[in-house]
Each structure stands twice: as structure tokens, then as C-alpha cells.
PDB file of C-alpha atoms in Angstrom:
ATOM      1  CA  UNK A 158       0.000   0.000   0.000  1.00  0.00           C
ATOM      2  CA  UNK A 159       1.128   3.503  -0.750  1.00  0.00           C
ATOM      3  CA  UNK A 160      -0.434   6.922  -0.380  1.00  0.00           C
ATOM      4  CA  UNK A 161      -1.525   8.935  -3.391  1.00  0.00           C
ATOM      5  CA  UNK A 162      -3.172  12.309  -3.884  1.00  0.00           C
ATOM      6  CA  UNK A 163      -6.706  12.714  -5.241  1.00  0.00           C
ATOM      7  CA  UNK A 164      -5.170  15.014  -7.862  1.00  0.00           C
ATOM      8  CA  UNK A 165      -3.531  11.941  -9.398  1.00  0.00           C
ATOM      9  CA  UNK A 166      -6.860  10.438 -10.413  1.00  0.00           C
ATOM     10  CA  UNK A 167      -6.771   9.135 -13.977  1.00  0.00           C
ATOM     11  CA  UNK A 168      -3.091   9.958 -14.446  1.00  0.00           C
ATOM     12  CA  UNK A 169      -0.214   7.591 -15.043  1.00  0.00           C
ATOM     13  CA  UNK A 170       2.216   7.081 -12.220  1.00  0.00           C
ATOM     14  CA  UNK A 171       4.698   4.559 -10.941  1.00  0.00           C
ATOM     15  CA  UNK A 172       5.290   2.229  -8.056  1.00  0.00           C
ATOM     16  CA  UNK A 173       8.737   0.968  -7.089  1.00  0.00           C
ATOM     17  CA  UNK A 174       9.047  -2.475  -5.579  1.00  0.00           C
ATOM     18  CA  UNK A 175      11.849  -4.546  -4.089  1.00  0.00           C
ATOM     19  CA  UNK A 176      10.940  -7.583  -6.136  1.00  0.00           C
ATOM     20  CA  UNK A 177       9.646  -8.307  -9.606  1.00  0.00           C
ATOM     21  CA  UNK A 178       6.337  -9.489  -8.172  1.00  0.00           C
ATOM     22  CA  UNK A 179       5.842  -6.154  -6.401  1.00  0.00           C
ATOM     23  CA  UNK A 180       6.794  -4.155  -9.436  1.00  0.00           C
ATOM     24  CA  UNK A 181       3.935  -4.836 -11.815  1.00  0.00           C
ATOM     25  CA  UNK A 182       0.178  -4.668 -11.671  1.00  0.00           C
ATOM     26  CA  UNK A 183      -2.948  -2.607 -12.090  1.00  0.00           C
ATOM     27  CA  UNK A 184      -3.783  -0.615  -8.986  1.00  0.00           C
ATOM     28  CA  UNK A 185      -7.248   0.478  -7.946  1.00  0.00           C
ATOM     29  CA  UNK A 186      -7.674   3.746  -6.097  1.00  0.00           C
ATOM     30  CA  UNK A 187     -10.025   3.882  -3.129  1.00  0.00           C
ATOM     31  CA  UNK A 188     -11.660   7.319  -2.810  1.00  0.00           C
ATOM     32  CA  UNK A 189     -12.181   8.660   0.676  1.00  0.00           C
ATOM     33  CA  UNK A 190     -10.656  11.019   3.249  1.00  0.00           C
ATOM     34  CA  UNK A 191      -7.297   9.540   2.209  1.00  0.00           C
ATOM     35  CA  UNK A 192      -6.649   7.909  -1.129  1.00  0.00           C
ATOM     36  CA  UNK A 193      -4.819   4.608  -0.953  1.00  0.00           C
ATOM     37  CA  UNK A 194      -3.431   2.111  -3.405  1.00  0.00           C
ATOM     38  CA  UNK A 195      -5.221  -1.005  -2.265  1.00  0.00           C
ATOM     39  CA  UNK A 196      -4.260  -3.967  -4.424  1.00  0.00           C
ATOM     40  CA  UNK A 197      -2.438  -5.131  -7.515  1.00  0.00           C
ATOM     41  CA  UNK A 198      -3.289  -7.426 -10.411  1.00  0.00           C
ATOM     42  CA  UNK A 199      -0.453  -8.908 -12.455  1.00  0.00           C
ATOM     43  CA  UNK A 200       0.087  -7.176 -15.795  1.00  0.00           C
ATOM     44  CA  UNK A 201       3.629  -7.382 -17.167  1.00  0.00           C
ATOM     45  CA  UNK A 202       2.918  -5.136 -20.142  1.00  0.00           C
ATOM     46  CA  UNK A 203       2.448  -2.195 -17.762  1.00  0.00           C
ATOM     47  CA  UNK A 204       5.982  -2.337 -16.376  1.00  0.00           C
ATOM     48  CA  UNK A 205       9.240  -0.687 -17.350  1.00  0.00           C
ATOM     49  CA  UNK A 206      12.721  -0.223 -15.931  1.00  0.00           C
ATOM     50  CA  UNK A 207      13.744   3.097 -14.411  1.00  0.00           C
ATOM     51  CA  UNK A 208      17.470   3.204 -13.651  1.00  0.00           C
ATOM     52  CA  UNK A 209      18.137   0.250 -11.402  1.00  0.00           C
ATOM     53  CA  UNK A 210      14.503   0.026 -10.254  1.00  0.00           C
ATOM     54  CA  UNK A 211      11.582  -1.815 -11.746  1.00  0.00           C
ATOM     55  CA  UNK A 212       8.761   0.692 -12.191  1.00  0.00           C
ATOM     56  CA  UNK A 213       5.032   0.130 -12.582  1.00  0.00           C
ATOM     57  CA  UNK A 214       3.048   2.577 -14.710  1.00  0.00           C
ATOM     58  CA  UNK A 215      -0.625   2.636 -13.835  1.00  0.00           C
ATOM     59  CA  UNK A 216      -3.894   4.430 -14.311  1.00  0.00           C
ATOM     60  CA  UNK A 217      -5.909   5.235 -11.208  1.00  0.00           C
ATOM     61  CA  UNK A 218      -9.080   3.114 -11.291  1.00  0.00           C
ATOM     62  CA  UNK A 219     -12.036   3.050  -8.925  1.00  0.00           C
ATOM     63  CA  UNK A 220     -15.720   2.261  -8.548  1.00  0.00           C
ATOM     64  CA  UNK A 221     -17.585   4.706  -6.291  1.00  0.00           C
ATOM     65  CA  UNK A 222     -20.997   4.531  -4.649  1.00  0.00           C
ATOM     66  CA  UNK A 223     -23.453   7.231  -3.726  1.00  0.00           C
ATOM     67  CA  UNK A 224     -26.496   5.722  -2.088  1.00  0.00           C
ATOM     68  CA  UNK A 225     -29.943   6.365  -0.661  1.00  0.00           C
ATOM     69  CA  UNK A 226     -32.666   4.604   1.239  1.00  0.00           C
ATOM     70  CA  UNK A 227     -36.440   4.870   1.057  1.00  0.00           C
ATOM     71  CA  UNK A 228     -38.957   3.801   3.681  1.00  0.00           C
ATOM     72  CA  UNK A 229     -42.393   4.673   5.059  1.00  0.00           C
ATOM     73  CA  UNK A 230     -42.915   8.453   5.016  1.00  0.00           C
ATOM     74  CA  UNK A 231     -45.484   8.466   7.831  1.00  0.00           C
ATOM     75  CA  UNK A 232     -47.936  11.232   8.651  1.00  0.00           C
ATOM     76  CA  UNK A 233     -47.313  14.720   9.998  1.00  0.00           C
ATOM     77  CA  UNK A 234     -44.082  16.222  11.252  1.00  0.00           C
ATOM     78  CA  UNK A 235     -43.597  13.281  13.636  1.00  0.00           C
ATOM     79  CA  UNK A 236     -44.057  10.863  10.686  1.00  0.00           C
ATOM     80  CA  UNK A 237     -46.449   8.520  12.492  1.00  0.00           C
ATOM     81  CA  UNK A 238     -47.048   5.101  10.913  1.00  0.00           C
ATOM     82  CA  UNK A 239     -49.834   2.557  11.657  1.00  0.00           C
ATOM     83  CA  UNK A 240     -49.137   0.010  14.372  1.00  0.00           C
ATOM     84  CA  UNK A 241     -50.025  -2.819  11.976  1.00  0.00           C
ATOM     85  CA  UNK A 242     -48.948  -3.568   8.424  1.00  0.00           C
ATOM     86  CA  UNK A 243     -45.611  -4.036   6.713  1.00  0.00           C
ATOM     87  CA  UNK A 244     -42.915  -1.379   6.648  1.00  0.00           C
ATOM     88  CA  UNK A 245     -41.428  -1.386   3.158  1.00  0.00           C
ATOM     89  CA  UNK A 246     -37.808  -0.346   2.599  1.00  0.00           C
ATOM     90  CA  UNK A 247     -35.653   0.079  -0.506  1.00  0.00           C
ATOM     91  CA  UNK A 248     -31.861   0.554  -0.577  1.00  0.00           C
ATOM     92  CA  UNK A 249     -30.430   2.292  -3.654  1.00  0.00           C
ATOM     93  CA  UNK A 250     -26.857   2.031  -4.928  1.00  0.00           C
ATOM     94  CA  UNK A 251     -25.014   3.464  -7.928  1.00  0.00           C
ATOM     95  CA  UNK A 252     -21.580   3.372  -9.524  1.00  0.00           C
ATOM     96  CA  UNK A 253     -21.297   7.047 -10.418  1.00  0.00           C
ATOM     97  CA  UNK A 254     -20.651   8.133 -14.007  1.00  0.00           C
ATOM     98  CA  UNK A 255     -17.324   9.685 -12.925  1.00  0.00           C
ATOM     99  CA  UNK A 256     -16.009   6.311 -11.699  1.00  0.00           C
ATOM    100  CA  UNK A 257     -13.180   4.858 -13.769  1.00  0.00           C
ATOM    101  CA  UNK A 258     -13.908   1.157 -13.233  1.00  0.00           C
ATOM    102  CA  UNK A 259     -16.855  -1.193 -13.078  1.00  0.00           C
ATOM    103  CA  UNK A 260     -17.763  -2.582  -9.663  1.00  0.00           C
ATOM    104  CA  UNK A 261     -16.924  -6.278  -9.383  1.00  0.00           C
ATOM    105  CA  UNK A 262     -18.684  -6.863  -6.054  1.00  0.00           C
ATOM    106  CA  UNK A 263     -21.349  -4.996  -4.098  1.00  0.00           C
ATOM    107  CA  UNK A 264     -22.392  -5.948  -0.559  1.00  0.00           C
ATOM    108  CA  UNK A 265     -25.309  -4.366   1.298  1.00  0.00           C
ATOM    109  CA  UNK A 266     -26.017  -4.901   4.986  1.00  0.00           C
ATOM    110  CA  UNK A 267     -29.043  -3.735   6.955  1.00  0.00           C
ATOM    111  CA  UNK A 268     -29.220  -4.264  10.709  1.00  0.00           C
ATOM    112  CA  UNK A 269     -32.782  -4.534  12.036  1.00  0.00           C
ATOM    113  CA  UNK A 270     -33.491  -3.596  15.641  1.00  0.00           C
ATOM    114  CA  UNK A 271     -35.080  -6.741  17.089  1.00  0.00           C
ATOM    115  CA  UNK A 272     -36.596  -4.711  19.931  1.00  0.00           C
ATOM    116  CA  UNK A 273     -38.599  -2.630  17.442  1.00  0.00           C
ATOM    117  CA  UNK A 274     -39.412  -4.934  14.514  1.00  0.00           C
ATOM    118  CA  UNK A 275     -40.596  -8.517  14.212  1.00  0.00           C
ATOM    119  CA  UNK A 276     -37.795 -10.303  12.333  1.00  0.00           C
ATOM    120  CA  UNK A 277     -40.109 -13.305  11.821  1.00  0.00           C
ATOM    121  CA  UNK A 278     -42.135 -11.078   9.469  1.00  0.00           C
ATOM    122  CA  UNK A 279     -39.112 -10.160   7.308  1.00  0.00           C
ATOM    123  CA  UNK A 280     -39.666 -10.729   3.591  1.00  0.00           C
ATOM    124  CA  UNK A 281     -37.303 -10.103   0.679  1.00  0.00           C
ATOM    125  CA  UNK A 282     -38.540  -7.933  -2.185  1.00  0.00           C
ATOM    126  CA  UNK A 283     -37.336  -7.293  -5.719  1.00  0.00           C
ATOM    127  CA  UNK A 284     -33.658  -7.019  -6.590  1.00  0.00           C
ATOM    128  CA  UNK A 285     -32.597  -4.743  -9.454  1.00  0.00           C
ATOM    129  CA  UNK A 286     -29.197  -3.899 -10.956  1.00  0.00           C
ATOM    130  CA  UNK A 287     -28.146  -2.423 -14.287  1.00  0.00           C
ATOM    131  CA  UNK A 288     -31.658  -2.729 -15.689  1.00  0.00           C
ATOM    132  CA  UNK A 289     -31.904  -6.418 -14.706  1.00  0.00           C
ATOM    133  CA  UNK A 290     -34.928  -7.218 -12.539  1.00  0.00           C
ATOM    134  CA  UNK A 291     -34.665 -10.277 -10.311  1.00  0.00           C
ATOM    135  CA  UNK A 292     -38.084 -11.439  -9.177  1.00  0.00           C
ATOM    136  CA  UNK A 293     -37.884 -12.905  -5.690  1.00  0.00           C
ATOM    137  CA  UNK A 294     -40.748 -15.294  -4.858  1.00  0.00           C
ATOM    138  CA  UNK A 295     -42.966 -13.951  -2.087  1.00  0.00           C
ATOM    139  CA  UNK A 296     -42.493 -15.037   1.507  1.00  0.00           C
ATOM    140  CA  UNK A 297     -38.745 -15.736   1.342  1.00  0.00           C
ATOM    141  CA  UNK A 298     -36.147 -14.754   3.920  1.00  0.00           C
ATOM    142  CA  UNK A 299     -33.243 -16.143   1.863  1.00  0.00           C
ATOM    143  CA  UNK A 300     -32.669 -16.265  -1.882  1.00  0.00           C
ATOM    144  CA  UNK A 301     -29.838 -17.073  -4.296  1.00  0.00           C
ATOM    145  CA  UNK A 302     -29.540 -17.036  -8.073  1.00  0.00           C
ATOM    146  CA  UNK A 303     -27.069 -16.473 -10.914  1.00  0.00           C
ATOM    147  CA  UNK A 304     -27.964 -13.825 -13.502  1.00  0.00           C
ATOM    148  CA  UNK A 305     -26.426 -14.431 -16.926  1.00  0.00           C
ATOM    149  CA  UNK A 306     -25.253 -11.210 -18.588  1.00  0.00           C
ATOM    150  CA  UNK A 307     -24.265 -12.905 -21.853  1.00  0.00           C
ATOM    151  CA  UNK A 308     -24.075 -11.998 -24.698  1.00  0.00           C
ATOM    152  CA  UNK A 309     -23.679  -8.360 -23.582  1.00  0.00           C
ATOM    153  CA  UNK A 310     -20.956  -9.340 -21.096  1.00  0.00           C
ATOM    154  CA  UNK A 311     -19.169 -12.630 -20.577  1.00  0.00           C
ATOM    155  CA  UNK A 312     -20.205 -12.644 -16.936  1.00  0.00           C
ATOM    156  CA  UNK A 313     -22.552 -14.182 -14.431  1.00  0.00           C
ATOM    157  CA  UNK A 314     -23.694 -12.204 -11.414  1.00  0.00           C
ATOM    158  CA  UNK A 315     -24.125 -14.317  -8.290  1.00  0.00           C
ATOM    159  CA  UNK A 316     -26.872 -12.749  -6.204  1.00  0.00           C
ATOM    160  CA  UNK A 317     -27.333 -13.826  -2.606  1.00  0.00           C
ATOM    161  CA  UNK A 318     -29.756 -12.352  -0.105  1.00  0.00           C
ATOM    162  CA  UNK A 319     -30.881 -13.360   3.331  1.00  0.00           C
ATOM    163  CA  UNK A 320     -31.636 -12.546   6.933  1.00  0.00           C
ATOM    164  CA  UNK A 321     -29.714 -13.823   9.933  1.00  0.00           C
ATOM    165  CA  UNK A 322     -32.629 -14.080  12.344  1.00  0.00           C
ATOM    166  CA  UNK A 323     -30.395 -14.317  15.414  1.00  0.00           C
ATOM    167  CA  UNK A 324     -28.555 -11.058  14.724  1.00  0.00           C
ATOM    168  CA  UNK A 325     -31.293  -9.322  12.747  1.00  0.00           C
ATOM    169  CA  UNK A 326     -28.829  -8.474   9.942  1.00  0.00           C
ATOM    170  CA  UNK A 327     -30.082  -8.695   6.356  1.00  0.00           C
ATOM    171  CA  UNK A 328     -27.400  -9.000   3.662  1.00  0.00           C
ATOM    172  CA  UNK A 329     -27.384  -8.796  -0.124  1.00  0.00           C
ATOM    173  CA  UNK A 330     -24.282  -9.577  -2.182  1.00  0.00           C
ATOM    174  CA  UNK A 331     -23.559  -9.253  -5.899  1.00  0.00           C
ATOM    175  CA  UNK A 332     -20.432 -10.990  -7.235  1.00  0.00           C
ATOM    176  CA  UNK A 333     -18.999 -10.989 -10.762  1.00  0.00           C
ATOM    177  CA  UNK A 334     -18.301 -14.579 -11.885  1.00  0.00           C
ATOM    178  CA  UNK A 335     -16.463 -15.930 -14.919  1.00  0.00           C
ATOM    179  CA  UNK A 336     -18.937 -18.448 -16.443  1.00  0.00           C
ATOM    180  CA  UNK A 337     -16.056 -20.642 -17.638  1.00  0.00           C
ATOM    181  CA  UNK A 338     -14.371 -21.050 -14.249  1.00  0.00           C
ATOM    182  CA  UNK A 339     -17.035 -20.234 -11.673  1.00  0.00           C
ATOM    183  CA  UNK A 340     -14.516 -17.844 -10.088  1.00  0.00           C
ATOM    184  CA  UNK A 341     -14.071 -14.055 -10.122  1.00  0.00           C
ATOM    185  CA  UNK A 342     -12.798 -12.939 -13.549  1.00  0.00           C
ATOM    186  CA  UNK A 343      -9.044 -12.591 -14.041  1.00  0.00           C
ATOM    187  CA  UNK A 344      -9.499  -9.279 -15.852  1.00  0.00           C
ATOM    188  CA  UNK A 345      -9.509  -6.619 -13.097  1.00  0.00           C
ATOM    189  CA  UNK A 346     -11.499  -4.294 -15.371  1.00  0.00           C
ATOM    190  CA  UNK A 347     -14.383  -6.739 -15.763  1.00  0.00           C
ATOM    191  CA  UNK A 348     -17.277  -6.056 -13.385  1.00  0.00           C
ATOM    192  CA  UNK A 349     -21.054  -6.307 -13.472  1.00  0.00           C
ATOM    193  CA  UNK A 350     -21.878  -2.674 -12.580  1.00  0.00           C
ATOM    194  CA  UNK A 351     -20.307  -0.122 -14.952  1.00  0.00           C
ATOM    195  CA  UNK A 352     -20.005   3.609 -14.328  1.00  0.00           C
ATOM    196  CA  UNK A 353     -23.536   4.993 -14.656  1.00  0.00           C
ATOM    197  CA  UNK A 354     -22.999   6.979 -17.850  1.00  0.00           C
ATOM    198  CA  UNK A 355     -26.220   5.570 -19.332  1.00  0.00           C
ATOM    199  CA  UNK A 356     -28.752   5.028 -16.516  1.00  0.00           C
ATOM    200  CA  UNK A 357     -29.880   2.605 -15.286  1.00  0.00           C
ATOM    201  CA  UNK A 358     -26.820   0.632 -16.419  1.00  0.00           C
ATOM    202  CA  UNK A 359     -24.775   1.521 -13.342  1.00  0.00           C
ATOM    203  CA  UNK A 360     -27.416   1.585 -10.617  1.00  0.00           C
ATOM    204  CA  UNK A 361     -29.684  -0.733  -8.683  1.00  0.00           C
ATOM    205  CA  UNK A 362     -31.692  -1.353  -5.550  1.00  0.00           C
ATOM    206  CA  UNK A 363     -32.814  -4.052  -3.133  1.00  0.00           C
ATOM    207  CA  UNK A 364     -36.005  -4.083  -1.105  1.00  0.00           C
ATOM    208  CA  UNK A 365     -37.633  -5.789   1.848  1.00  0.00           C
ATOM    209  CA  UNK A 366     -40.618  -5.601   4.173  1.00  0.00           C
ATOM    210  CA  UNK A 367     -40.951  -6.100   7.918  1.00  0.00           C
ATOM    211  CA  UNK A 368     -43.611  -5.314  10.529  1.00  0.00           C
ATOM    212  CA  UNK A 369     -43.282  -3.328  13.740  1.00  0.00           C
ATOM    213  CA  UNK A 370     -43.126  -5.346  16.921  1.00  0.00           C
ATOM    214  CA  UNK A 371     -46.458  -5.769  18.651  1.00  0.00           C
ATOM    215  CA  UNK A 372     -47.061  -3.596  21.697  1.00  0.00           C
ATOM    216  CA  UNK A 373     -44.735  -0.694  20.939  1.00  0.00           C
ATOM    217  CA  UNK A 374     -45.629   2.513  22.719  1.00  0.00           C
ATOM    218  CA  UNK A 375     -46.999   5.421  20.704  1.00  0.00           C
ATOM    219  CA  UNK A 376     -44.082   7.610  19.684  1.00  0.00           C
ATOM    220  CA  UNK A 377     -41.541   4.778  19.514  1.00  0.00           C
ATOM    221  CA  UNK A 378     -38.998   5.603  16.788  1.00  0.00           C
ATOM    222  CA  UNK A 379     -38.109   2.890  14.290  1.00  0.00           C
ATOM    223  CA  UNK A 380     -34.868   3.953  12.642  1.00  0.00           C
ATOM    224  CA  UNK A 381     -33.148   1.999   9.905  1.00  0.00           C
ATOM    225  CA  UNK A 382     -29.895   2.451   8.016  1.00  0.00           C
ATOM    226  CA  UNK A 383     -28.029   0.318   5.510  1.00  0.00           C
ATOM    227  CA  UNK A 384     -24.301  -0.037   4.798  1.00  0.00           C
ATOM    228  CA  UNK A 385     -22.974  -0.496   1.244  1.00  0.00           C
ATOM    229  CA  UNK A 386     -19.547  -1.573   0.083  1.00  0.00           C
ATOM    230  CA  UNK A 387     -18.199  -1.553  -3.474  1.00  0.00           C
ATOM    231  CA  UNK A 388     -15.189  -3.835  -4.005  1.00  0.00           C
ATOM    232  CA  UNK A 389     -12.504  -2.826  -1.460  1.00  0.00           C
ATOM    233  CA  UNK A 390     -13.836   0.710  -1.020  1.00  0.00           C
ATOM    234  CA  UNK A 391     -14.764   1.980   2.444  1.00  0.00           C
ATOM    235  CA  UNK A 392     -18.269   1.126   3.668  1.00  0.00           C
ATOM    236  CA  UNK A 393     -20.786   3.896   3.006  1.00  0.00           C
ATOM    237  CA  UNK A 394     -23.892   4.416   5.141  1.00  0.00           C
ATOM    238  CA  UNK A 395     -27.263   5.384   3.720  1.00  0.00           C
ATOM    239  CA  UNK A 396     -29.410   8.104   5.271  1.00  0.00           C
ATOM    240  CA  UNK A 397     -31.735   6.772   7.996  1.00  0.00           C
TER     241      UNK A 397
END
């Protein structure tokens, strides 16, 4: 790992290593309060010698996620909701148009407060990414499928969703898979969610429903917030 300035985004640079293995690769930049070189992928054609050192030339690459969350609006300034009936939530994610790489993996986590909601009532809703709609059968707490992006892309997207009823944490994961190997693709530039230059190609959402716990006092506040991670980027929190 090495530090780099945000001003270096999209520019060529170099990395000096003590060994040949350290001295070549494609490096992804992680945006945030500090910008770090996170990992390398082997690519000999991007190396050169500089004096007595082996030097890596690279372009700064990253996928970046703004996000949002929608839920019951409620009534009045206090946003009161009925004591019965499902609370429907939707978590939005996007790989912004300014990103320089497709997202290979996206993971969303949503921690439900078991003292305020009935986790037994949890039900997965639709899953959408890049214009692909994944219909989840009603009544499910867990779901898994592979979405085939061929012929547009030589990729599968492994979609997994489920609730851990003991912890109250719901998780959705999207993983880019090489259909020939069943593993993540070797090409570090190959990912299922491209920069969102032509919406909705680089955006998506997940949804779920849950009911309030029986017997809550009037005025009890049910807050909810999701966490989203693109690749090795820092986790980003949605609004509550």
C-alpha cells in the first residue's frame, strides 16, 4: 500500500518495488478522506525499468458509490405510521458516471433492531441492478440465483440475499463470476456494474418488508440504516 493524492486520479504514475512481483500490476484507487493504493493485479505489459529500479506505470481506477434509502414516510411532522402492516424499505446504490472502473462486487447490509421490529415477518422484495430485474418469490427470507449477462458481457452475477434471524442483519451480495471457471474474472477491469454513464446501467436497488413489533408505545422511533460496500472501497452508510 502507498499513499496517493486525489489530484492523481486518472493519471499515469509509478510504483517501485523490491521484487519483480511487487513491481507490476494494475492498482485500484479507493476514494475517501485519504486515497490509498489497495491492491495489484499482475500485468507485465504495464511495467518498465527506471534506472536500477523496476517501475510500474498505472492508471488510477475506482468504482464509487453514492447511495440512498427509502422507507415509510409516515404522517405529519412526527411521521407517524400505523401500528399494523408491513414497513417497506428500498436501498439504492449506484456506480457514479465519474467512476473509472466497473464494480466487481457490491455488498449491502441492513441491521434490524429486534426490539422494534418482528424479524419473523421479514420478507425479501425485488432485486434490481443495471436494468436487470430479479423477481424474488414472495415469503422468502433467503434467496440465491445467478444472472447471466451474456451476450452483452461474458459474466454471471451471483446474487445472494438473506436474513440472519439471530442477529437481525439482512445481507445482499452481488459478485462478478467468470462463467467458464465459476470464479471471479481474471481481468480486473471486468465487473457487473459499470459507471452509470447511461442510466440505469450503473445503478440498482434491493427491497424488503418487515412489521413493527407488537405492543410498541406510541411515539416509539423505528430507525433503519443500511451499509454499502463496493469492491474494497470503504463502507458507506445510507441516510436513515
